[in-house]
Amino acid sequence: MTLLVDSLFPVVFVTALVAYIRYRDRLQRDVMIMFSALAGNVVLDLIRLGGGAPTRPVQVASSAVFLFVPYLTLRLISKVRPVPPWLIATAVAGCAASAAVTVLNWANPPPTPFRFGTLIVFFSLETAAAVLLLREARRRAGAPTIRLRWAAVGTAIMAVSVLISAAGLIMDPNHTPNILVEARQLARGIAALSYLAAFVPPSWLRRRWSASAGFEAGRHLLDAPATERPEATWQRYAAAVCDTAGADAAVVVIFADDGTATEVAHARLAAGPDEPPAAAQVEELLAASQPVDTARPDGRFPQLAAQYAGRGGARFVTAVQLTAPPDHRGALVLVNQHRSLFSDDDIRLLASLGTQAAILAERGTVLAEQARLTTELAESVDALQRASKAKSDFLASMSHELRTPLNSIIGFSELMRAEDAQGDHRVVPDEWIEHVHSSGRRLLALINDILDLTKVEAGRLELRLEPVELPALVHEAVSALGPVADRKNLDLDYDVPAIAVTADRIRLRQCLDNLLSNAIKFTPDGGRILVTARAEPTTVVVTVADSGAGIALADQERVFEEFQQVGDPTVRTSGTGLGLALTRRLVQAHGGKIDLRSELGQGAEFSMHLPRVSDEGAVPAPAKVRASSAATHTEGGILVIEDEAGAVRLLRTYLEEAGYTVTVAPDGESGLELAARIQPEAIILDVLLPGVGGWEVLRRLKSDPASAAIPVIIATVVDEQETGRSLGAADYFVKPIERERLIRCVSQYVTPAPELAAAEKVLVIDDDSSTLRVVDTALKQQGYHVVTAASGAEGLRIARNQDFGLIICDLLMPDMDGFAVIAALEADPAREHPPIVVFTGKDLTATDRERLAGRTAGVIRKGDDGPTALRQWLDWAYTRPIPVGGPEPAVSAHSQGAST
Amino acid sequence: MTAPEQDRVRLLLVEDEEFNRDLVRAVLSRAQDAAIAGAELTEAPTLGDARAALAAAEFDIVLLDVQLPDGTGLTLAAELAERPEDQRPAIVILTAGVLPEQRAAALAAGCSTFLEKPYSPSKLIEVLRSQLPDRVPR
């Protein structure tokens, strides 16, 4: 029985010895040494079993070694938790003294008081060790707790067995009563079993104890919300590992597909370096397969261990392999200040829990991804719905905006058809024609804007970027809109320094016009509009500021949307409703942006930010090729190559009215032939021609040295400006062609009819088309060359560009009236204007007369005999010197009384 | 040619675009139908003006644009629908908003007579004739 009990200690000793030899684990060495002292008794038992009695020296040696057990126990404990140094010192002193007493009295048992003292020392130290083990057990979790408790129990009962010996000594110093011997034996048996359970538990016990730890850690993990991010799941796992395995710190590292390792979580550890650990280093740490002591003086341990130890402020680093489904591996790294007894089981279990953490993390990833996709999907559905709604809204608005002017065109023209016929003519009210015309213009503007918008949206807008000098451009735009601003008595001005932007000149002008028109529309009478520009390092900011009603912050984004008008609804203004939307897109197409600064009642500032032309990069805009006027030509003039009769008629009218000689070729073939023969000063070319097509005609013209210098202006329905330009076209018009633009363009290359004497040319300015027609017919019959202008502004421009013998001007015109035209002509210092005859239906007031006094050559009243009077007046005027600035001729006085 | 004062058809035209008002005026002036040619036309460019006109006088027919600067004409139509039947003018919607949902909105506001822009003058006359009050001799 005794042997059986005593042989339990060697079992632990052998197990520790095997572990030490196998892993060279110092902790196992300490366990082995401690149990070697306890195992000494078994030698005595074996001798007794053999029938002999152990000799005295053997007994003494065995006792002396046994007396060191408390010290060895405390020493082992000091490896796994702090033990007060004084306790160690006391243990060394106590145990050494006890052993010394025993050895010194080796012949006979020592005196009873000494033996008693030795037992008390042993008891006290063992009790202290048991208390420390219990404390450590409380600090830990899982299986280590249970095993530490068993170790504490074993140690305590060991102490009790010594107490029993002490009791026996008191009762009879020479012979211990049998009952006490039995009790002591029983205590030692229980102690041995406790130690066995603590240090060499059977596997079923281990599993059971570890299961509770696993349950605890698993519960922590499963507490995680399903949608927890993977990093959070790993973090939770690391924390659970620390709690359960009693580790001071923990790190989770996962190997990625590309062979790198990533630290996915760390608990109770300082943040890692920016660089993740090298995969090879992690593998090296895993290969150590046991706690690494980073305090080893020989430094023979994985370098990564030192790094983790440093971050954890601790000494021992243990790495266990993790399997992360589906096919990833990783490492769980534990960092401890002390070695931990009994934690191998838990660590193995925690590593397998790592697999579950990985599954949870994977689930988190999948769910997070799913949530992200769901949100994304919902967002794109929203976006699509918004886009679809925007598209329907746009179409609805467009339909509305198209139908509105069409209503006027169809309605009035149908009314015209029902008017009284006079042969193939009908007499219809002027107003109706005006409505049809202005509605047509409005429709065209809308269609142009829509096409431009579509082009920009489809990314098909081709910008001809060049350096554009701002002052000139702004001047043009402001001058063009001046009359409109004047009508509202707006102070429209600009202050632009000499800077250039990289832009498509025409598009930039369009943007500026849109912003200016917008400002003019929304600024009440008497307001102020100012265009400014400033250079920034890479951009130029062009600002149009007005003193209008301003735009509320909430509406500021909406003004850039199609067909949106904000502000006071009762002050609705005309326009396509696309101007600002288009402007924004055009500016964006330039790589710029547009912004708006406004406050209600404080006016508005629209600023275009455009790419700046750096000073060194500035190149002058390519000069327009001007046909040599010295070219030897028999007829010169303009050659129009166009097959469609309507277009020919229109072009001929526009050009001839502007004073040009026009020759027409109905197809490409004859066009080329005529071009060679008459050497025109410019060619207007259609693209869609029968036979030889327009592009081919252009190519041949440009490849023939005789005609290469003739500027060719394309006028077509085909919008392929790039093709035209690349083939050498000087300019490009997409039909319908605007008269003003065409004439402006042609006048760059050709001076109108040089052979016509200025004196024979008459400019007629009137907004009323029937008056123009009547006067034109009347004067042409007389042999005058007549140029007509349908508005004050147009008339003024023509008057400035060409020389006339006489200007006939109406007074009441919509944008710029006759008074303004006359004033502008007077004010132009560059040229002396020809005599001006006022031809008007207005009853002149005293003020009017005063305003005209000395400025006109005569005033003729419109009326039934108006054209006749005019003709007579001209005949009279041309037979004698025209009294410029002189007294009004009699005709004026004569027609005073005539009423209309 | 003109009908006696009390028999004249009283028209209210609610329309913000000037040229559309000119068109209606021109169409009326050229109408063969004496009752229509002789109609007394009041023009209102905004809802506000229309309400003022309706408060000041009685009308037989209201020609109503939908998209007006100060709101939708359908609001006015709904207001008129609440009047007692004998004081309720006939309403003709004149609109460039011709999409099915816009038409449905007009129907919902109680307007079944719907003339979409662009309309031809003869169509306008035809619709006006169909809405002439009983007291007007045809």
PDB file of N, CA, C and O in Angstrom, chain A residues 538-597:
ATOM      1  N   THR A 538      -3.047  78.296 -61.428  1.00  0.00           N
ATOM      2  CA  THR A 538      -3.257  77.449 -62.608  1.00  0.00           C
ATOM      3  C   THR A 538      -4.557  77.750 -63.323  1.00  0.00           C
ATOM      4  O   THR A 538      -4.820  77.195 -64.373  1.00  0.00           O
ATOM      5  N   THR A 539      -5.367  78.591 -62.707  1.00  0.00           N
ATOM      6  CA  THR A 539      -6.665  78.847 -63.332  1.00  0.00           C
ATOM      7  C   THR A 539      -6.910  80.346 -63.473  1.00  0.00           C
ATOM      8  O   THR A 539      -6.203  81.159 -62.892  1.00  0.00           O
ATOM      9  N   VAL A 540      -7.910  80.615 -64.280  1.00  0.00           N
ATOM     10  CA  VAL A 540      -8.387  81.988 -64.386  1.00  0.00           C
ATOM     11  C   VAL A 540      -9.860  81.938 -63.987  1.00  0.00           C
ATOM     12  O   VAL A 540     -10.588  81.060 -64.413  1.00  0.00           O
ATOM     13  N   VAL A 541     -10.238  82.855 -63.126  1.00  0.00           N
ATOM     14  CA  VAL A 541     -11.615  82.877 -62.667  1.00  0.00           C
ATOM     15  C   VAL A 541     -12.316  84.065 -63.324  1.00  0.00           C
ATOM     16  O   VAL A 541     -11.905  85.203 -63.152  1.00  0.00           O
ATOM     17  N   VAL A 542     -13.325  83.747 -64.121  1.00  0.00           N
ATOM     18  CA  VAL A 542     -14.102  84.789 -64.779  1.00  0.00           C
ATOM     19  C   VAL A 542     -15.439  84.879 -64.046  1.00  0.00           C
ATOM     20  O   VAL A 542     -16.150  83.887 -63.923  1.00  0.00           O
ATOM     21  N   THR A 543     -15.742  86.066 -63.543  1.00  0.00           N
ATOM     22  CA  THR A 543     -16.925  86.217 -62.709  1.00  0.00           C
ATOM     23  C   THR A 543     -17.908  87.198 -63.331  1.00  0.00           C
ATOM     24  O   THR A 543     -17.515  88.270 -63.780  1.00  0.00           O
ATOM     25  N   VAL A 544     -19.160  86.792 -63.363  1.00  0.00           N
ATOM     26  CA  VAL A 544     -20.226  87.702 -63.782  1.00  0.00           C
ATOM     27  C   VAL A 544     -21.064  87.986 -62.532  1.00  0.00           C
ATOM     28  O   VAL A 544     -21.696  87.089 -61.989  1.00  0.00           O
ATOM     29  N   ALA A 545     -20.998  89.227 -62.078  1.00  0.00           N
ATOM     30  CA  ALA A 545     -21.710  89.570 -60.844  1.00  0.00           C
ATOM     31  C   ALA A 545     -22.853  90.513 -61.185  1.00  0.00           C
ATOM     32  O   ALA A 545     -22.696  91.408 -62.005  1.00  0.00           O
ATOM     33  N   ASP A 546     -23.994  90.271 -60.575  1.00  0.00           N
ATOM     34  CA  ASP A 546     -25.112  91.175 -60.827  1.00  0.00           C
ATOM     35  C   ASP A 546     -25.672  91.690 -59.506  1.00  0.00           C
ATOM     36  O   ASP A 546     -25.339  91.181 -58.441  1.00  0.00           O
ATOM     37  N   SER A 547     -26.528  92.711 -59.621  1.00  0.00           N
ATOM     38  CA  SER A 547     -27.118  93.283 -58.406  1.00  0.00           C
ATOM     39  C   SER A 547     -28.579  92.881 -58.320  1.00  0.00           C
ATOM     40  O   SER A 547     -29.409  93.602 -57.825  1.00  0.00           O
ATOM     41  N   GLY A 548     -28.882  91.676 -58.862  1.00  0.00           N
ATOM     42  CA  GLY A 548     -30.262  91.212 -58.896  1.00  0.00           C
ATOM     43  C   GLY A 548     -30.758  90.709 -57.549  1.00  0.00           C
ATOM     44  O   GLY A 548     -30.150  90.973 -56.508  1.00  0.00           O
ATOM     45  N   ALA A 549     -31.824  89.928 -57.614  1.00  0.00           N
ATOM     46  CA  ALA A 549     -32.500  89.496 -56.386  1.00  0.00           C
ATOM     47  C   ALA A 549     -31.712  88.448 -55.622  1.00  0.00           C
ATOM     48  O   ALA A 549     -31.991  88.172 -54.468  1.00  0.00           O
ATOM     49  N   GLY A 550     -30.717  87.838 -56.271  1.00  0.00           N
ATOM     50  CA  GLY A 550     -29.950  86.807 -55.588  1.00  0.00           C
ATOM     51  C   GLY A 550     -30.692  85.490 -55.580  1.00  0.00           C
ATOM     52  O   GLY A 550     -31.864  85.411 -55.930  1.00  0.00           O
ATOM     53  N   ILE A 551     -29.970  84.454 -55.163  1.00  0.00           N
ATOM     54  CA  ILE A 551     -30.544  83.117 -55.192  1.00  0.00           C
ATOM     55  C   ILE A 551     -30.356  82.498 -53.812  1.00  0.00           C
ATOM     56  O   ILE A 551     -29.268  82.503 -53.261  1.00  0.00           O
ATOM     57  N   ALA A 552     -31.457  81.984 -53.263  1.00  0.00           N
ATOM     58  CA  ALA A 552     -31.382  81.383 -51.929  1.00  0.00           C
ATOM     59  C   ALA A 552     -30.469  80.165 -51.972  1.00  0.00           C
ATOM     60  O   ALA A 552     -30.380  79.473 -52.986  1.00  0.00           O
ATOM     61  N   LEU A 553     -29.797  79.924 -50.847  1.00  0.00           N
ATOM     62  CA  LEU A 553     -28.820  78.837 -50.775  1.00  0.00           C
ATOM     63  C   LEU A 553     -29.439  77.514 -51.221  1.00  0.00           C
ATOM     64  O   LEU A 553     -28.830  76.731 -51.941  1.00  0.00           O
ATOM     65  N   ALA A 554     -30.680  77.286 -50.793  1.00  0.00           N
ATOM     66  CA  ALA A 554     -31.327  76.006 -51.095  1.00  0.00           C
ATOM     67  C   ALA A 554     -31.527  75.807 -52.590  1.00  0.00           C
ATOM     68  O   ALA A 554     -31.618  74.688 -53.067  1.00  0.00           O
ATOM     69  N   ASP A 555     -31.586  76.911 -53.325  1.00  0.00           N
ATOM     70  CA  ASP A 555     -31.859  76.810 -54.760  1.00  0.00           C
ATOM     71  C   ASP A 555     -30.600  76.831 -55.603  1.00  0.00           C
ATOM     72  O   ASP A 555     -30.652  76.696 -56.811  1.00  0.00           O
ATOM     73  N   GLN A 556     -29.442  77.028 -54.935  1.00  0.00           N
ATOM     74  CA  GLN A 556     -28.245  77.319 -55.720  1.00  0.00           C
ATOM     75  C   GLN A 556     -27.799  76.165 -56.601  1.00  0.00           C
ATOM     76  O   GLN A 556     -27.227  76.382 -57.655  1.00  0.00           O
ATOM     77  N   GLU A 557     -28.057  74.925 -56.133  1.00  0.00           N
ATOM     78  CA  GLU A 557     -27.665  73.791 -56.977  1.00  0.00           C
ATOM     79  C   GLU A 557     -28.672  73.629 -58.109  1.00  0.00           C
ATOM     80  O   GLU A 557     -28.337  73.298 -59.224  1.00  0.00           O
ATOM     81  N   ARG A 558     -29.923  73.938 -57.797  1.00  0.00           N
ATOM     82  CA  ARG A 558     -31.007  73.698 -58.749  1.00  0.00           C
ATOM     83  C   ARG A 558     -30.915  74.594 -59.986  1.00  0.00           C
ATOM     84  O   ARG A 558     -31.374  74.212 -61.060  1.00  0.00           O
ATOM     85  N   VAL A 559     -30.310  75.769 -59.833  1.00  0.00           N
ATOM     86  CA  VAL A 559     -30.271  76.666 -60.992  1.00  0.00           C
ATOM     87  C   VAL A 559     -29.468  76.056 -62.132  1.00  0.00           C
ATOM     88  O   VAL A 559     -29.644  76.427 -63.277  1.00  0.00           O
ATOM     89  N   PHE A 560     -28.583  75.098 -61.784  1.00  0.00           N
ATOM     90  CA  PHE A 560     -27.772  74.502 -62.838  1.00  0.00           C
ATOM     91  C   PHE A 560     -28.473  73.303 -63.476  1.00  0.00           C
ATOM     92  O   PHE A 560     -27.916  72.662 -64.335  1.00  0.00           O
ATOM     93  N   GLU A 561     -29.676  72.988 -62.997  1.00  0.00           N
ATOM     94  CA  GLU A 561     -30.381  71.851 -63.573  1.00  0.00           C
ATOM     95  C   GLU A 561     -31.227  72.308 -64.753  1.00  0.00           C
ATOM     96  O   GLU A 561     -31.623  73.463 -64.843  1.00  0.00           O
ATOM     97  N   GLU A 562     -31.505  71.340 -65.619  1.00  0.00           N
ATOM     98  CA  GLU A 562     -32.249  71.660 -66.839  1.00  0.00           C
ATOM     99  C   GLU A 562     -33.671  72.110 -66.500  1.00  0.00           C
ATOM    100  O   GLU A 562     -34.320  71.534 -65.641  1.00  0.00           O
ATOM    101  N   PHE A 563     -34.136  73.087 -67.216  1.00  0.00           N
ATOM    102  CA  PHE A 563     -35.510  73.575 -67.131  1.00  0.00           C
ATOM    103  C   PHE A 563     -35.925  73.963 -65.716  1.00  0.00           C
ATOM    104  O   PHE A 563     -37.069  73.752 -65.315  1.00  0.00           O
ATOM    105  N   GLN A 564     -34.986  74.439 -64.946  1.00  0.00           N
ATOM    106  CA  GLN A 564     -35.346  74.854 -63.595  1.00  0.00           C
ATOM    107  C   GLN A 564     -35.241  76.366 -63.518  1.00  0.00           C
ATOM    108  O   GLN A 564     -34.279  76.948 -63.993  1.00  0.00           O
ATOM    109  N   GLN A 565     -36.228  76.945 -62.906  1.00  0.00           N
ATOM    110  CA  GLN A 565     -36.122  78.369 -62.663  1.00  0.00           C
ATOM    111  C   GLN A 565     -36.504  78.591 -61.213  1.00  0.00           C
ATOM    112  O   GLN A 565     -37.463  78.013 -60.733  1.00  0.00           O
ATOM    113  N   VAL A 566     -35.688  79.373 -60.537  1.00  0.00           N
ATOM    114  CA  VAL A 566     -35.954  79.529 -59.117  1.00  0.00           C
ATOM    115  C   VAL A 566     -36.302  80.982 -58.824  1.00  0.00           C
ATOM    116  O   VAL A 566     -36.218  81.840 -59.689  1.00  0.00           O
ATOM    117  N   GLY A 567     -36.680  81.204 -57.597  1.00  0.00           N
ATOM    118  CA  GLY A 567     -36.968  82.570 -57.181  1.00  0.00           C
ATOM    119  C   GLY A 567     -38.438  82.895 -57.376  1.00  0.00           C
ATOM    120  O   GLY A 567     -39.288  82.010 -57.473  1.00  0.00           O
ATOM    121  N   ASP A 568     -38.728  84.178 -57.408  1.00  0.00           N
ATOM    122  CA  ASP A 568     -40.101  84.658 -57.486  1.00  0.00           C
ATOM    123  C   ASP A 568     -40.799  84.122 -58.742  1.00  0.00           C
ATOM    124  O   ASP A 568     -40.413  84.427 -59.860  1.00  0.00           O
ATOM    125  N   PRO A 569     -41.825  83.264 -58.563  1.00  0.00           N
ATOM    126  CA  PRO A 569     -42.454  82.645 -59.718  1.00  0.00           C
ATOM    127  C   PRO A 569     -43.223  83.628 -60.584  1.00  0.00           C
ATOM    128  O   PRO A 569     -43.456  83.359 -61.757  1.00  0.00           O
ATOM    129  N   THR A 570     -43.596  84.757 -60.020  1.00  0.00           N
ATOM    130  CA  THR A 570     -44.374  85.691 -60.833  1.00  0.00           C
ATOM    131  C   THR A 570     -43.479  86.473 -61.786  1.00  0.00           C
ATOM    132  O   THR A 570     -43.940  87.065 -62.733  1.00  0.00           O
ATOM    133  N   VAL A 571     -42.176  86.409 -61.528  1.00  0.00           N
ATOM    134  CA  VAL A 571     -41.243  87.095 -62.423  1.00  0.00           C
ATOM    135  C   VAL A 571     -40.619  86.043 -63.322  1.00  0.00           C
ATOM    136  O   VAL A 571     -39.441  85.783 -63.261  1.00  0.00           O
ATOM    137  N   ARG A 572     -41.455  85.385 -64.101  1.00  0.00           N
ATOM    138  CA  ARG A 572     -40.890  84.365 -64.967  1.00  0.00           C
ATOM    139  C   ARG A 572     -40.324  85.012 -66.202  1.00  0.00           C
ATOM    140  O   ARG A 572     -40.882  85.939 -66.751  1.00  0.00           O
ATOM    141  N   THR A 573     -39.197  84.502 -66.614  1.00  0.00           N
ATOM    142  CA  THR A 573     -38.583  85.128 -67.761  1.00  0.00           C
ATOM    143  C   THR A 573     -38.389  84.094 -68.845  1.00  0.00           C
ATOM    144  O   THR A 573     -38.432  82.905 -68.602  1.00  0.00           O
ATOM    145  N   SER A 574     -38.189  84.613 -70.021  1.00  0.00           N
ATOM    146  CA  SER A 574     -38.045  83.714 -71.156  1.00  0.00           C
ATOM    147  C   SER A 574     -36.657  83.102 -71.169  1.00  0.00           C
ATOM    148  O   SER A 574     -35.809  83.425 -70.370  1.00  0.00           O
ATOM    149  N   GLY A 575     -36.440  82.234 -72.104  1.00  0.00           N
ATOM    150  CA  GLY A 575     -35.161  81.553 -72.203  1.00  0.00           C
ATOM    151  C   GLY A 575     -35.422  80.080 -72.363  1.00  0.00           C
ATOM    152  O   GLY A 575     -36.519  79.610 -72.103  1.00  0.00           O
ATOM    153  N   THR A 576     -34.393  79.363 -72.773  1.00  0.00           N
ATOM    154  CA  THR A 576     -34.618  77.943 -73.026  1.00  0.00           C
ATOM    155  C   THR A 576     -34.658  77.152 -71.729  1.00  0.00           C
ATOM    156  O   THR A 576     -35.103  76.021 -71.706  1.00  0.00           O
ATOM    157  N   GLY A 577     -34.166  77.742 -70.643  1.00  0.00           N
ATOM    158  CA  GLY A 577     -34.121  76.999 -69.394  1.00  0.00           C
ATOM    159  C   GLY A 577     -32.956  76.034 -69.365  1.00  0.00           C
ATOM    160  O   GLY A 577     -32.828  75.213 -68.473  1.00  0.00           O
ATOM    161  N   LEU A 578     -32.110  76.129 -70.380  1.00  0.00           N
ATOM    162  CA  LEU A 578     -30.981  75.206 -70.445  1.00  0.00           C
ATOM    163  C   LEU A 578     -29.640  75.922 -70.341  1.00  0.00           C
ATOM    164  O   LEU A 578     -28.601  75.298 -70.256  1.00  0.00           O
ATOM    165  N   GLY A 579     -29.693  77.258 -70.374  1.00  0.00           N
ATOM    166  CA  GLY A 579     -28.463  78.049 -70.436  1.00  0.00           C
ATOM    167  C   GLY A 579     -27.456  77.702 -69.365  1.00  0.00           C
ATOM    168  O   GLY A 579     -26.306  77.392 -69.668  1.00  0.00           O
ATOM    169  N   LEU A 580     -27.882  77.720 -68.105  1.00  0.00           N
ATOM    170  CA  LEU A 580     -26.918  77.481 -67.029  1.00  0.00           C
ATOM    171  C   LEU A 580     -26.470  76.026 -66.988  1.00  0.00           C
ATOM    172  O   LEU A 580     -25.310  75.732 -66.725  1.00  0.00           O
ATOM    173  N   ALA A 581     -27.416  75.118 -67.279  1.00  0.00           N
ATOM    174  CA  ALA A 581     -27.058  73.696 -67.304  1.00  0.00           C
ATOM    175  C   ALA A 581     -25.981  73.472 -68.352  1.00  0.00           C
ATOM    176  O   ALA A 581     -24.977  72.798 -68.121  1.00  0.00           O
ATOM    177  N   LEU A 582     -26.199  74.077 -69.504  1.00  0.00           N
ATOM    178  CA  LEU A 582     -25.242  73.922 -70.600  1.00  0.00           C
ATOM    179  C   LEU A 582     -23.915  74.577 -70.250  1.00  0.00           C
ATOM    180  O   LEU A 582     -22.838  74.017 -70.478  1.00  0.00           O
ATOM    181  N   THR A 583     -24.008  75.778 -69.681  1.00  0.00           N
ATOM    182  CA  THR A 583     -22.787  76.483 -69.328  1.00  0.00           C
ATOM    183  C   THR A 583     -21.948  75.651 -68.370  1.00  0.00           C
ATOM    184  O   THR A 583     -20.739  75.511 -68.542  1.00  0.00           O
ATOM    185  N   ARG A 584     -22.613  75.079 -67.372  1.00  0.00           N
ATOM    186  CA  ARG A 584     -21.852  74.293 -66.413  1.00  0.00           C
ATOM    187  C   ARG A 584     -21.154  73.121 -67.112  1.00  0.00           C
ATOM    188  O   ARG A 584     -19.986  72.861 -66.912  1.00  0.00           O
ATOM    189  N   ARG A 585     -21.901  72.454 -67.996  1.00  0.00           N
ATOM    190  CA  ARG A 585     -21.299  71.301 -68.665  1.00  0.00           C
ATOM    191  C   ARG A 585     -20.162  71.734 -69.588  1.00  0.00           C
ATOM    192  O   ARG A 585     -19.148  71.046 -69.696  1.00  0.00           O
ATOM    193  N   LEU A 586     -20.345  72.858 -70.247  1.00  0.00           N
ATOM    194  CA  LEU A 586     -19.279  73.331 -71.142  1.00  0.00           C
ATOM    195  C   LEU A 586     -18.025  73.668 -70.342  1.00  0.00           C
ATOM    196  O   LEU A 586     -16.911  73.324 -70.729  1.00  0.00           O
ATOM    197  N   VAL A 587     -18.225  74.333 -69.214  1.00  0.00           N
ATOM    198  CA  VAL A 587     -17.072  74.692 -68.391  1.00  0.00           C
ATOM    199  C   VAL A 587     -16.393  73.422 -67.887  1.00  0.00           C
ATOM    200  O   VAL A 587     -15.165  73.303 -67.896  1.00  0.00           O
ATOM    201  N   GLN A 588     -17.211  72.446 -67.489  1.00  0.00           N
ATOM    202  CA  GLN A 588     -16.629  71.184 -67.021  1.00  0.00           C
ATOM    203  C   GLN A 588     -15.874  70.486 -68.144  1.00  0.00           C
ATOM    204  O   GLN A 588     -14.828  69.889 -67.924  1.00  0.00           O
ATOM    205  N   ALA A 589     -16.426  70.579 -69.360  1.00  0.00           N
ATOM    206  CA  ALA A 589     -15.752  69.948 -70.496  1.00  0.00           C
ATOM    207  C   ALA A 589     -14.392  70.591 -70.737  1.00  0.00           C
ATOM    208  O   ALA A 589     -13.489  69.977 -71.283  1.00  0.00           O
ATOM    209  N   HIS A 590     -14.231  71.830 -70.289  1.00  0.00           N
ATOM    210  CA  HIS A 590     -12.939  72.514 -70.406  1.00  0.00           C
ATOM    211  C   HIS A 590     -12.004  72.124 -69.266  1.00  0.00           C
ATOM    212  O   HIS A 590     -10.912  72.653 -69.155  1.00  0.00           O
ATOM    213  N   GLY A 591     -12.487  71.247 -68.401  1.00  0.00           N
ATOM    214  CA  GLY A 591     -11.675  70.882 -67.240  1.00  0.00           C
ATOM    215  C   GLY A 591     -11.805  71.924 -66.138  1.00  0.00           C
ATOM    216  O   GLY A 591     -10.985  71.981 -65.230  1.00  0.00           O
ATOM    217  N   GLY A 592     -12.816  72.747 -66.237  1.00  0.00           N
ATOM    218  CA  GLY A 592     -13.003  73.780 -65.220  1.00  0.00           C
ATOM    219  C   GLY A 592     -14.245  73.498 -64.394  1.00  0.00           C
ATOM    220  O   GLY A 592     -14.805  72.410 -64.439  1.00  0.00           O
ATOM    221  N   LYS A 593     -14.620  74.484 -63.618  1.00  0.00           N
ATOM    222  CA  LYS A 593     -15.852  74.329 -62.842  1.00  0.00           C
ATOM    223  C   LYS A 593     -16.522  75.691 -62.735  1.00  0.00           C
ATOM    224  O   LYS A 593     -15.890  76.722 -62.983  1.00  0.00           O
ATOM    225  N   ILE A 594     -17.778  75.643 -62.373  1.00  0.00           N
ATOM    226  CA  ILE A 594     -18.485  76.909 -62.225  1.00  0.00           C
ATOM    227  C   ILE A 594     -19.085  76.909 -60.838  1.00  0.00           C
ATOM    228  O   ILE A 594     -19.533  75.877 -60.344  1.00  0.00           O
ATOM    229  N   ASP A 595     -19.012  78.048 -60.178  1.00  0.00           N
ATOM    230  CA  ASP A 595     -19.687  78.082 -58.894  1.00  0.00           C
ATOM    231  C   ASP A 595     -20.480  79.362 -58.739  1.00  0.00           C
ATOM    232  O   ASP A 595     -20.359  80.287 -59.534  1.00  0.00           O
ATOM    233  N   LEU A 596     -21.296  79.338 -57.747  1.00  0.00           N
ATOM    234  CA  LEU A 596     -22.248  80.426 -57.562  1.00  0.00           C
ATOM    235  C   LEU A 596     -22.149  80.909 -56.128  1.00  0.00           C
ATOM    236  O   LEU A 596     -22.156  80.105 -55.194  1.00  0.00           O
ATOM    237  N   ARG A 597     -22.014  82.234 -56.004  1.00  0.00           N
ATOM    238  CA  ARG A 597     -22.047  82.810 -54.651  1.00  0.00           C
ATOM    239  C   ARG A 597     -23.166  83.824 -54.633  1.00  0.00           C
ATOM    240  O   ARG A 597     -23.182  84.749 -55.435  1.00  0.00           O
TER     241      ARG A 597
END
